[in-house]
C-alpha atoms as a PDB file:
ATOM      1  CA  MET A   1     131.513  71.415  97.518  1.00  0.00           C
ATOM      2  CA  ALA A   2     133.623  68.741  99.551  1.00  0.00           C
ATOM      3  CA  MET A   3     131.491  65.897 101.326  1.00  0.00           C
ATOM      4  CA  ILE A   4     133.042  65.618 104.284  1.00  0.00           C
ATOM      5  CA  THR A   5     132.797  62.448 105.925  1.00  0.00           C
ATOM      6  CA  SER A   6     132.270  61.968 110.015  1.00  0.00           C
ATOM      7  CA  ASP A   7     133.770  58.315 110.472  1.00  0.00           C
ATOM      8  CA  PRO A   8     135.738  58.759 113.503  1.00  0.00           C
ATOM      9  CA  THR A   9     138.594  56.207 112.485  1.00  0.00           C
ATOM     10  CA  ILE A  10     139.776  57.833 109.754  1.00  0.00           C
ATOM     11  CA  THR A  11     142.864  60.327 110.903  1.00  0.00           C
ATOM     12  CA  LEU A  12     144.460  62.911 108.904  1.00  0.00           C
ATOM     13  CA  LEU A  13     147.403  63.278 107.308  1.00  0.00           C
ATOM     14  CA  ASN A  14     149.201  65.758 109.507  1.00  0.00           C
ATOM     15  CA  ASP A  15     148.501  63.896 112.721  1.00  0.00           C
ATOM     16  CA  VAL A  16     149.687  60.010 111.377  1.00  0.00           C
ATOM     17  CA  LYS A  17     152.651  59.497 113.291  1.00  0.00           C
ATOM     18  CA  PRO A  18     155.450  56.201 112.711  1.00  0.00           C
ATOM     19  CA  TYR A  19     154.975  54.595 115.868  1.00  0.00           C
ATOM     20  CA  LYS A  20     151.955  52.617 114.650  1.00  0.00           C
ATOM     21  CA  THR A  21     150.677  50.794 111.298  1.00  0.00           C
ATOM     22  CA  SER A  22     146.914  50.588 111.666  1.00  0.00           C
ATOM     23  CA  TRP A  23     146.523  53.456 110.601  1.00  0.00           C
ATOM     24  CA  LYS A  24     143.468  54.973 107.958  1.00  0.00           C
ATOM     25  CA  VAL A  25     143.374  57.853 106.188  1.00  0.00           C
ATOM     26  CA  GLU A  26     140.925  59.001 103.379  1.00  0.00           C
ATOM     27  CA  VAL A  27     143.079  60.587 100.664  1.00  0.00           C
ATOM     28  CA  LYS A  28     143.079  61.795  96.773  1.00  0.00           C
ATOM     29  CA  VAL A  29     145.570  60.268  94.429  1.00  0.00           C
ATOM     30  CA  LEU A  30     147.177  63.310  92.880  1.00  0.00           C
ATOM     31  CA  HIS A  31     149.718  61.794  91.176  1.00  0.00           C
ATOM     32  CA  SER A  32     151.191  58.483  90.042  1.00  0.00           C
ATOM     33  CA  LEU A  33     153.843  57.046  88.594  1.00  0.00           C
ATOM     34  CA  THR A  34     156.380  53.467  87.759  1.00  0.00           C
ATOM     35  CA  GLN A  35     159.702  53.965  89.529  1.00  0.00           C
ATOM     36  CA  HIS A  36     162.234  51.930  87.717  1.00  0.00           C
ATOM     37  CA  SER A  37     165.053  50.160  90.192  1.00  0.00           C
ATOM     38  CA  SER A  38     168.187  47.892  88.844  1.00  0.00           C
ATOM     39  CA  TYR A  39     168.108  46.419  92.423  1.00  0.00           C
ATOM     40  CA  SER A  40     166.609  43.515  93.508  1.00  0.00           C
ATOM     41  CA  GLY A  41     163.524  45.087  94.800  1.00  0.00           C
ATOM     42  CA  GLY A  42     162.419  45.319  91.347  1.00  0.00           C
ATOM     43  CA  ASP A  43     160.364  48.871  89.779  1.00  0.00           C
ATOM     44  CA  SER A  44     157.923  50.191  92.467  1.00  0.00           C
ATOM     45  CA  LEU A  45     155.154  52.583  92.089  1.00  0.00           C
ATOM     46  CA  GLN A  46     155.142  55.969  93.393  1.00  0.00           C
ATOM     47  CA  PHE A  47     152.229  58.359  94.722  1.00  0.00           C
ATOM     48  CA  ILE A  48     151.083  61.374  95.832  1.00  0.00           C
ATOM     49  CA  LEU A  49     148.487  61.783  97.901  1.00  0.00           C
ATOM     50  CA  ALA A  50     146.028  64.103  99.498  1.00  0.00           C
ATOM     51  CA  ASP A  51     143.672  64.495 102.269  1.00  0.00           C
ATOM     52  CA  LYS A  52     140.745  66.779 102.040  1.00  0.00           C
ATOM     53  CA  THR A  53     142.794  69.484 103.853  1.00  0.00           C
ATOM     54  CA  GLY A  54     145.041  69.947 101.459  1.00  0.00           C
ATOM     55  CA  VAL A  55     147.875  68.146 103.033  1.00  0.00           C
ATOM     56  CA  LYS A  56     150.175  65.705 101.215  1.00  0.00           C
ATOM     57  CA  ILE A  57     152.291  62.597 101.302  1.00  0.00           C
ATOM     58  CA  HIS A  58     154.206  60.606  99.629  1.00  0.00           C
ATOM     59  CA  CYS A  59     153.472  56.889  99.122  1.00  0.00           C
ATOM     60  CA  THR A  60     155.609  53.986  98.081  1.00  0.00           C
ATOM     61  CA  CYS A  61     154.666  50.630  97.183  1.00  0.00           C
ATOM     62  CA  LYS A  62     157.353  47.906  96.211  1.00  0.00           C
ATOM     63  CA  ARG A  63     156.191  45.471  93.123  1.00  0.00           C
ATOM     64  CA  LEU A  64     155.928  42.209  96.106  1.00  0.00           C
ATOM     65  CA  PHE A  65     152.834  44.438  96.617  1.00  0.00           C
ATOM     66  CA  PHE A  66     151.112  45.972  93.303  1.00  0.00           C
ATOM     67  CA  ALA A  67     147.979  43.458  94.265  1.00  0.00           C
ATOM     68  CA  ARG A  68     147.283  46.111  97.058  1.00  0.00           C
ATOM     69  CA  VAL A  69     146.875  49.270  95.316  1.00  0.00           C
ATOM     70  CA  LYS A  70     145.109  48.462  91.912  1.00  0.00           C
ATOM     71  CA  LYS A  71     142.480  50.630  93.433  1.00  0.00           C
ATOM     72  CA  LEU A  72     144.617  53.814  93.653  1.00  0.00           C
ATOM     73  CA  GLN A  73     143.643  55.277  90.781  1.00  0.00           C
ATOM     74  CA  LEU A  74     144.607  58.855  89.287  1.00  0.00           C
ATOM     75  CA  GLY A  75     141.945  61.399  90.687  1.00  0.00           C
ATOM     76  CA  GLN A  76     139.450  59.370  92.462  1.00  0.00           C
ATOM     77  CA  TRP A  77     139.431  59.573  96.285  1.00  0.00           C
ATOM     78  CA  ARG A  78     140.075  56.078  98.424  1.00  0.00           C
ATOM     79  CA  PHE A  79     140.373  55.026 102.101  1.00  0.00           C
ATOM     80  CA  ILE A  80     144.387  53.373 102.803  1.00  0.00           C
ATOM     81  CA  GLU A  81     144.740  51.023 106.451  1.00  0.00           C
ATOM     82  CA  ASN A  82     147.481  49.535 107.213  1.00  0.00           C
ATOM     83  CA  PHE A  83     151.005  51.314 106.236  1.00  0.00           C
ATOM     84  CA  SER A  84     154.306  52.295 107.830  1.00  0.00           C
ATOM     85  CA  LEU A  85     155.922  55.487 108.467  1.00  0.00           C
ATOM     86  CA  THR A  86     159.265  56.206 107.552  1.00  0.00           C
ATOM     87  CA  ALA A  87     161.112  59.822 107.768  1.00  0.00           C
ATOM     88  CA  ALA A  88     161.457  61.504 105.347  1.00  0.00           C
ATOM     89  CA  ALA A  89     164.498  62.683 103.152  1.00  0.00           C
ATOM     90  CA  GLY A  90     167.002  63.468 100.577  1.00  0.00           C
ATOM     91  CA  LYS A  91     167.012  65.759  97.427  1.00  0.00           C
ATOM     92  CA  TYR A  92     163.687  66.053  94.931  1.00  0.00           C
ATOM     93  CA  ARG A  93     161.325  65.567  97.681  1.00  0.00           C
ATOM     94  CA  PRO A  94     157.563  65.922  96.523  1.00  0.00           C
ATOM     95  CA  THR A  95     155.871  66.297  99.181  1.00  0.00           C
ATOM     96  CA  SER A  96     157.020  68.981 102.540  1.00  0.00           C
ATOM     97  CA  HIS A  97     155.526  66.413 104.409  1.00  0.00           C
ATOM     98  CA  LYS A  98     158.250  64.867 107.118  1.00  0.00           C
ATOM     99  CA  TYR A  99     156.872  61.416 106.898  1.00  0.00           C
ATOM    100  CA  LYS A 100     157.213  58.815 103.603  1.00  0.00           C
ATOM    101  CA  MET A 101     153.817  56.539 103.298  1.00  0.00           C
ATOM    102  CA  SER A 102     154.939  52.435 102.367  1.00  0.00           C
ATOM    103  CA  ILE A 103     152.250  49.740 101.399  1.00  0.00           C
ATOM    104  CA  LEU A 104     152.937  46.389 103.392  1.00  0.00           C
ATOM    105  CA  SER A 105     151.761  43.376 103.406  1.00  0.00           C
ATOM    106  CA  ASN A 106     147.948  43.859 104.941  1.00  0.00           C
ATOM    107  CA  SER A 107     147.573  47.110 103.333  1.00  0.00           C
ATOM    108  CA  ASN A 108     144.202  47.614 102.422  1.00  0.00           C
ATOM    109  CA  VAL A 109     142.355  50.136 100.059  1.00  0.00           C
ATOM    110  CA  THR A 110     138.251  50.786  99.362  1.00  0.00           C
ATOM    111  CA  ASN A 111     136.567  53.335  97.350  1.00  0.00           C
ATOM    112  CA  SER A 112     135.220  56.575  99.410  1.00  0.00           C
ATOM    113  CA  ILE A 113     132.383  58.299  98.702  1.00  0.00           C
ATOM    114  CA  LEU A 114     133.796  61.620  99.357  1.00  0.00           C
ATOM    115  CA  LYS A 115     134.098  64.072  96.567  1.00  0.00           C
ATOM    116  CA  ASP A 116     136.350  66.899  95.719  1.00  0.00           C
ATOM    117  CA  GLU A 117     137.799  68.233  92.045  1.00  0.00           C
ATOM    118  CA  ASP A 118     140.705  70.076  93.823  1.00  0.00           C
ATOM    119  CA  ASN A 119     144.363  69.447  92.533  1.00  0.00           C
ATOM    120  CA  PHE A 120     145.643  70.457  95.896  1.00  0.00           C
ATOM    121  CA  LEU A 121     148.069  72.948  93.889  1.00  0.00           C
ATOM    122  CA  SER A 122     150.180  74.672  96.266  1.00  0.00           C
ATOM    123  CA  LEU A 123     151.657  77.493  93.553  1.00  0.00           C
ATOM    124  CA  THR A 124     155.063  79.280  94.313  1.00  0.00           C
ATOM    125  CA  SER A 125     155.426  82.506  93.058  1.00  0.00           C
ATOM    126  CA  PHE A 126     158.601  83.297  90.708  1.00  0.00           C
ATOM    127  CA  THR A 127     159.903  85.490  93.245  1.00  0.00           C
ATOM    128  CA  GLU A 128     160.600  83.066  95.203  1.00  0.00           C
ATOM    129  CA  ILE A 129     161.895  80.900  92.533  1.00  0.00           C
ATOM    130  CA  MET A 130     164.446  83.987  91.222  1.00  0.00           C
ATOM    131  CA  ASN A 131     165.357  85.208  94.835  1.00  0.00           C
ATOM    132  CA  GLY A 132     166.326  81.647  96.221  1.00  0.00           C
ATOM    133  CA  SER A 133     164.440  81.794  99.425  1.00  0.00           C
ATOM    134  CA  LEU A 134     163.209  78.204  98.843  1.00  0.00           C
ATOM    135  CA  ASP A 135     164.662  75.087  99.616  1.00  0.00           C
ATOM    136  CA  SER A 136     165.935  72.841  97.084  1.00  0.00           C
ATOM    137  CA  ASN A 137     165.613  69.616  98.712  1.00  0.00           C
ATOM    138  CA  PHE A 138     161.819  69.891  97.695  1.00  0.00           C
ATOM    139  CA  LEU A 139     159.805  69.697  94.096  1.00  0.00           C
ATOM    140  CA  ILE A 140     157.927  72.695  94.025  1.00  0.00           C
ATOM    141  CA  ASP A 141     154.410  73.521  91.562  1.00  0.00           C
ATOM    142  CA  VAL A 142     155.039  76.268  89.694  1.00  0.00           C
ATOM    143  CA  ILE A 143     152.575  78.145  86.297  1.00  0.00           C
ATOM    144  CA  GLY A 144     154.125  79.569  83.880  1.00  0.00           C
ATOM    145  CA  GLN A 145     154.544  80.097  80.173  1.00  0.00           C
ATOM    146  CA  PRO A 146     156.768  78.130  78.232  1.00  0.00           C
ATOM    147  CA  ILE A 147     158.971  79.314  75.323  1.00  0.00           C
ATOM    148  CA  ASP A 148     162.082  78.989  73.550  1.00  0.00           C
ATOM    149  CA  ILE A 149     161.321  75.383  73.390  1.00  0.00           C
ATOM    150  CA  GLY A 150     163.910  72.711  72.409  1.00  0.00           C
ATOM    151  CA  ASP A 151     164.147  69.913  70.833  1.00  0.00           C
ATOM    152  CA  ILE A 152     163.466  66.353  72.513  1.00  0.00           C
ATOM    153  CA  GLN A 153     166.861  64.658  73.490  1.00  0.00           C
ATOM    154  CA  VAL A 154     167.433  61.394  74.193  1.00  0.00           C
ATOM    155  CA  VAL A 155     169.913  60.786  77.192  1.00  0.00           C
ATOM    156  CA  PRO A 156     171.669  57.974  79.208  1.00  0.00           C
ATOM    157  CA  VAL A 157     170.192  58.049  82.427  1.00  0.00           C
ATOM    158  CA  GLN A 158     171.130  55.047  85.076  1.00  0.00           C
ATOM    159  CA  GLY A 159     172.033  53.052  81.845  1.00  0.00           C
ATOM    160  CA  LYS A 160     168.957  53.801  80.051  1.00  0.00           C
ATOM    161  CA  GLU A 161     168.075  56.223  77.499  1.00  0.00           C
ATOM    162  CA  THR A 162     165.205  58.831  78.832  1.00  0.00           C
ATOM    163  CA  LYS A 163     163.774  61.546  76.803  1.00  0.00           C
ATOM    164  CA  LYS A 164     164.132  65.253  77.847  1.00  0.00           C
ATOM    165  CA  LEU A 165     162.894  68.459  76.776  1.00  0.00           C
ATOM    166  CA  GLU A 166     164.333  71.760  78.432  1.00  0.00           C
ATOM    167  CA  PHE A 167     162.304  75.019  77.751  1.00  0.00           C
ATOM    168  CA  THR A 168     162.392  78.570  79.249  1.00  0.00           C
ATOM    169  CA  LEU A 169     159.331  79.318  81.612  1.00  0.00           C
ATOM    170  CA  THR A 170     157.929  82.705  81.999  1.00  0.00           C
ATOM    171  CA  ASP A 171     155.493  84.548  84.461  1.00  0.00           C
ATOM    172  CA  THR A 172     152.550  85.214  83.317  1.00  0.00           C
ATOM    173  CA  GLU A 173     150.985  87.515  86.089  1.00  0.00           C
ATOM    174  CA  LEU A 174     151.345  91.449  85.755  1.00  0.00           C
ATOM    175  CA  PRO A 175     153.410  92.959  88.317  1.00  0.00           C
ATOM    176  CA  LYS A 176     151.581  93.921  91.472  1.00  0.00           C
ATOM    177  CA  ASN A 177     152.890  97.608  91.870  1.00  0.00           C
ATOM    178  CA  GLU A 178     151.233 100.977  90.731  1.00  0.00           C
ATOM    179  CA  LEU A 179     154.054 100.952  87.732  1.00  0.00           C
ATOM    180  CA  ALA A 180     152.403  98.163  86.404  1.00  0.00           C
ATOM    181  CA  LEU A 181     149.914  99.587  84.130  1.00  0.00           C
ATOM    182  CA  THR A 182     151.963 103.152  83.154  1.00  0.00           C
ATOM    183  CA  THR A 183     154.001 104.338  80.888  1.00  0.00           C
ATOM    184  CA  GLY A 184     155.864 106.914  82.744  1.00  0.00           C
ATOM    185  CA  SER A 185     159.269 107.580  83.564  1.00  0.00           C
ATOM    186  CA  HIS A 186     160.031 104.995  85.692  1.00  0.00           C
ATOM    187  CA  GLU A 187     161.439 101.690  84.209  1.00  0.00           C
ATOM    188  CA  LEU A 188     160.478  98.161  85.675  1.00  0.00           C
ATOM    189  CA  ALA A 189     162.165  95.519  85.944  1.00  0.00           C
ATOM    190  CA  LYS A 190     163.569  93.085  83.027  1.00  0.00           C
ATOM    191  CA  HIS A 191     163.938  89.332  83.808  1.00  0.00           C
ATOM    192  CA  LYS A 192     166.851  87.542  82.620  1.00  0.00           C
ATOM    193  CA  GLY A 193     166.402  86.384  79.219  1.00  0.00           C
ATOM    194  CA  SER A 194     167.534  85.114  75.602  1.00  0.00           C
ATOM    195  CA  LYS A 195     168.272  88.041  73.895  1.00  0.00           C
ATOM    196  CA  ARG A 196     166.919  89.198  70.060  1.00  0.00           C
ATOM    197  CA  GLN A 197     168.425  91.082  67.162  1.00  0.00           C
ATOM    198  CA  PRO A 198     166.503  94.288  67.338  1.00  0.00           C
ATOM    199  CA  ASP A 199     164.481  94.481  63.501  1.00  0.00           C
ATOM    200  CA  LYS A 200     166.417  97.214  61.268  1.00  0.00           C
ATOM    201  CA  TRP A 201     163.196  98.743  60.737  1.00  0.00           C
ATOM    202  CA  SER A 202     162.576  99.095  64.944  1.00  0.00           C
ATOM    203  CA  ILE A 203     165.584 101.624  64.983  1.00  0.00           C
ATOM    204  CA  TYR A 204     163.806 104.725  62.813  1.00  0.00           C
ATOM    205  CA  PRO A 205     161.247 107.008  64.220  1.00  0.00           C
ATOM    206  CA  GLU A 206     158.030 106.498  63.685  1.00  0.00           C
ATOM    207  CA  ARG A 207     156.437 108.779  61.571  1.00  0.00           C
ATOM    208  CA  SER A 208     152.916 108.598  59.601  1.00  0.00           C
ATOM    209  CA  ILE A 209     152.138 109.021  56.191  1.00  0.00           C
ATOM    210  CA  LEU A 210     151.193 112.546  56.453  1.00  0.00           C
ATOM    211  CA  ASP A 211     154.683 113.278  58.057  1.00  0.00           C
ATOM    212  CA  ILE A 212     156.669 112.052  54.925  1.00  0.00           C
ATOM    213  CA  ILE A 213     154.304 113.265  52.249  1.00  0.00           C
ATOM    214  CA  MET A 214     154.256 116.533  53.372  1.00  0.00           C
ATOM    215  CA  ALA A 215     158.250 116.573  54.313  1.00  0.00           C
ATOM    216  CA  THR A 216     159.357 115.904  50.375  1.00  0.00           C
ATOM    217  CA  ASP A 217     157.656 117.137  47.196  1.00  0.00           C
ATOM    218  CA  VAL A 218     158.015 114.445  44.723  1.00  0.00           C
ATOM    219  CA  SER A 219     157.004 114.674  40.681  1.00  0.00           C
ATOM    220  CA  LEU A 220     156.269 111.976  39.122  1.00  0.00           C
ATOM    221  CA  VAL A 221     155.704 112.126  35.570  1.00  0.00           C
ATOM    222  CA  SER A 222     155.167 108.947  33.074  1.00  0.00           C
ATOM    223  CA  MET A 223     155.136 108.895  29.691  1.00  0.00           C
ATOM    224  CA  GLU A 224     152.441 108.356  27.050  1.00  0.00           C
ATOM    225  CA  SER A 225     153.768 107.568  23.422  1.00  0.00           C
ATOM    226  CA  GLU A 226     150.777 107.368  21.890  1.00  0.00           C
ATOM    227  CA  GLU A 227     150.187 111.385  22.458  1.00  0.00           C
ATOM    228  CA  ASN A 228     153.724 112.139  23.780  1.00  0.00           C
ATOM    229  CA  THR A 229     152.652 113.983  26.647  1.00  0.00           C
ATOM    230  CA  CYS A 230     152.447 113.282  30.265  1.00  0.00           C
ATOM    231  CA  LEU A 231     150.834 113.593  33.394  1.00  0.00           C
ATOM    232  CA  SER A 232     152.879 115.612  35.817  1.00  0.00           C
ATOM    233  CA  SER A 233     151.114 114.903  39.862  1.00  0.00           C
ATOM    234  CA  THR A 234     151.203 118.571  42.371  1.00  0.00           C
ATOM    235  CA  PRO A 235     152.976 117.720  45.155  1.00  0.00           C
ATOM    236  CA  LEU A 236     150.940 117.789  48.339  1.00  0.00           C
ATOM    237  CA  SER A 237     152.073 120.538  49.703  1.00  0.00           C
ATOM    238  CA  LYS A 238     152.055 122.580  46.900  1.00  0.00           C
ATOM    239  CA  ARG A 239     148.005 122.289  46.589  1.00  0.00           C
ATOM    240  CA  LYS A 240     146.375 125.523  48.427  1.00  0.00           C
ATOM    241  CA  GLY A 241     143.291 124.497  50.327  1.00  0.00           C
ATOM    242  CA  GLU A 242     142.011 122.069  52.505  1.00  0.00           C
ATOM    243  CA  CYS A 243     139.655 121.398  50.820  1.00  0.00           C
ATOM    244  CA  GLU A 244     142.172 120.176  47.813  1.00  0.00           C
ATOM    245  CA  ILE A 245     143.789 117.709  50.177  1.00  0.00           C
ATOM    246  CA  TYR A 246     141.629 114.917  49.351  1.00  0.00           C
ATOM    247  CA  ASP A 247     142.081 114.550  45.006  1.00  0.00           C
ATOM    248  CA  LEU A 248     145.367 112.405  45.398  1.00  0.00           C
ATOM    249  CA  SER A 249     144.657 112.111  41.885  1.00  0.00           C
ATOM    250  CA  SER A 250     144.718 115.775  40.401  1.00  0.00           C
ATOM    251  CA  THR A 251     147.353 115.885  37.471  1.00  0.00           C
ATOM    252  CA  SER A 252     147.797 118.621  34.768  1.00  0.00           C
ATOM    253  CA  LYS A 253     148.841 117.711  30.932  1.00  0.00           C
ATOM    254  CA  LYS A 254     151.929 119.164  29.621  1.00  0.00           C
ATOM    255  CA  GLN A 255     154.175 118.968  26.237  1.00  0.00           C
ATOM    256  CA  CYS A 256     157.408 116.774  26.679  1.00  0.00           C
ATOM    257  CA  SER A 257     159.830 115.282  25.383  1.00  0.00           C
ATOM    258  CA  LYS A 258     161.412 112.859  27.718  1.00  0.00           C
ATOM    259  CA  ILE A 259     160.483 111.380  31.461  1.00  0.00           C
ATOM    260  CA  MET A 260     161.474 113.390  34.193  1.00  0.00           C
ATOM    261  CA  LYS A 261     161.928 112.542  38.511  1.00  0.00           C
ATOM    262  CA  GLN A 262     162.307 115.517  40.577  1.00  0.00           C
ATOM    263  CA  GLU A 263     163.054 114.972  44.447  1.00  0.00           C
ATOM    264  CA  LYS A 264     163.337 117.517  46.448  1.00  0.00           C
ATOM    265  CA  LYS A 265     164.092 117.431  50.423  1.00  0.00           C
END
């Protein structure tokens, strides 16, 4: 349960505008990372912040102002005062907010007593991903099951070696329709994916052990060297009465001079 603060000076992220810098917001740090750069400004810190309503915004801090954001710790709620806003543009935008926040020389970060464990995920369905209805300029949140996980590769990115891992992500949700849990004649659409060679045994029809025994009469004869006798098992299909079916060891002794094996299909 979130503890709602009543400070009238706090502005929600949806309401901040670029016309001034003296805003005060209460936000949770969802993500933080360092962006490397070869430009004169050097590396920068990037943050994804969210307010209590779940609205998210991208925040950036130049190396010159790193000391100002020491208190911006992952998963913690903080007040941020005095920052600038510019229009968000370009590809791979981490939030849908129309502005991007930038830390200034007079920005101030202080602790908040707000408690809310929500990660504020905006999950995207696989249907939206596959039908091409999403704006490719924005990054999305998605949950799925990883398969076909490849090896970690080292590739050059902007002159530096970077690790890359490729895998296939599959949907973990069942279809939400009347055919989801039926075995009728209707055929559900299958997701495209890598084909797997079927096992040889899977191309033959299924049969029970009893079907196999009843379909084939097999007489197995084993030699007893000392007595020159052999044991001939009686085929199950030739036995009479249900009471005899359980006795699979029924044998009869007879004289024989050699091993015989007879199979009738």
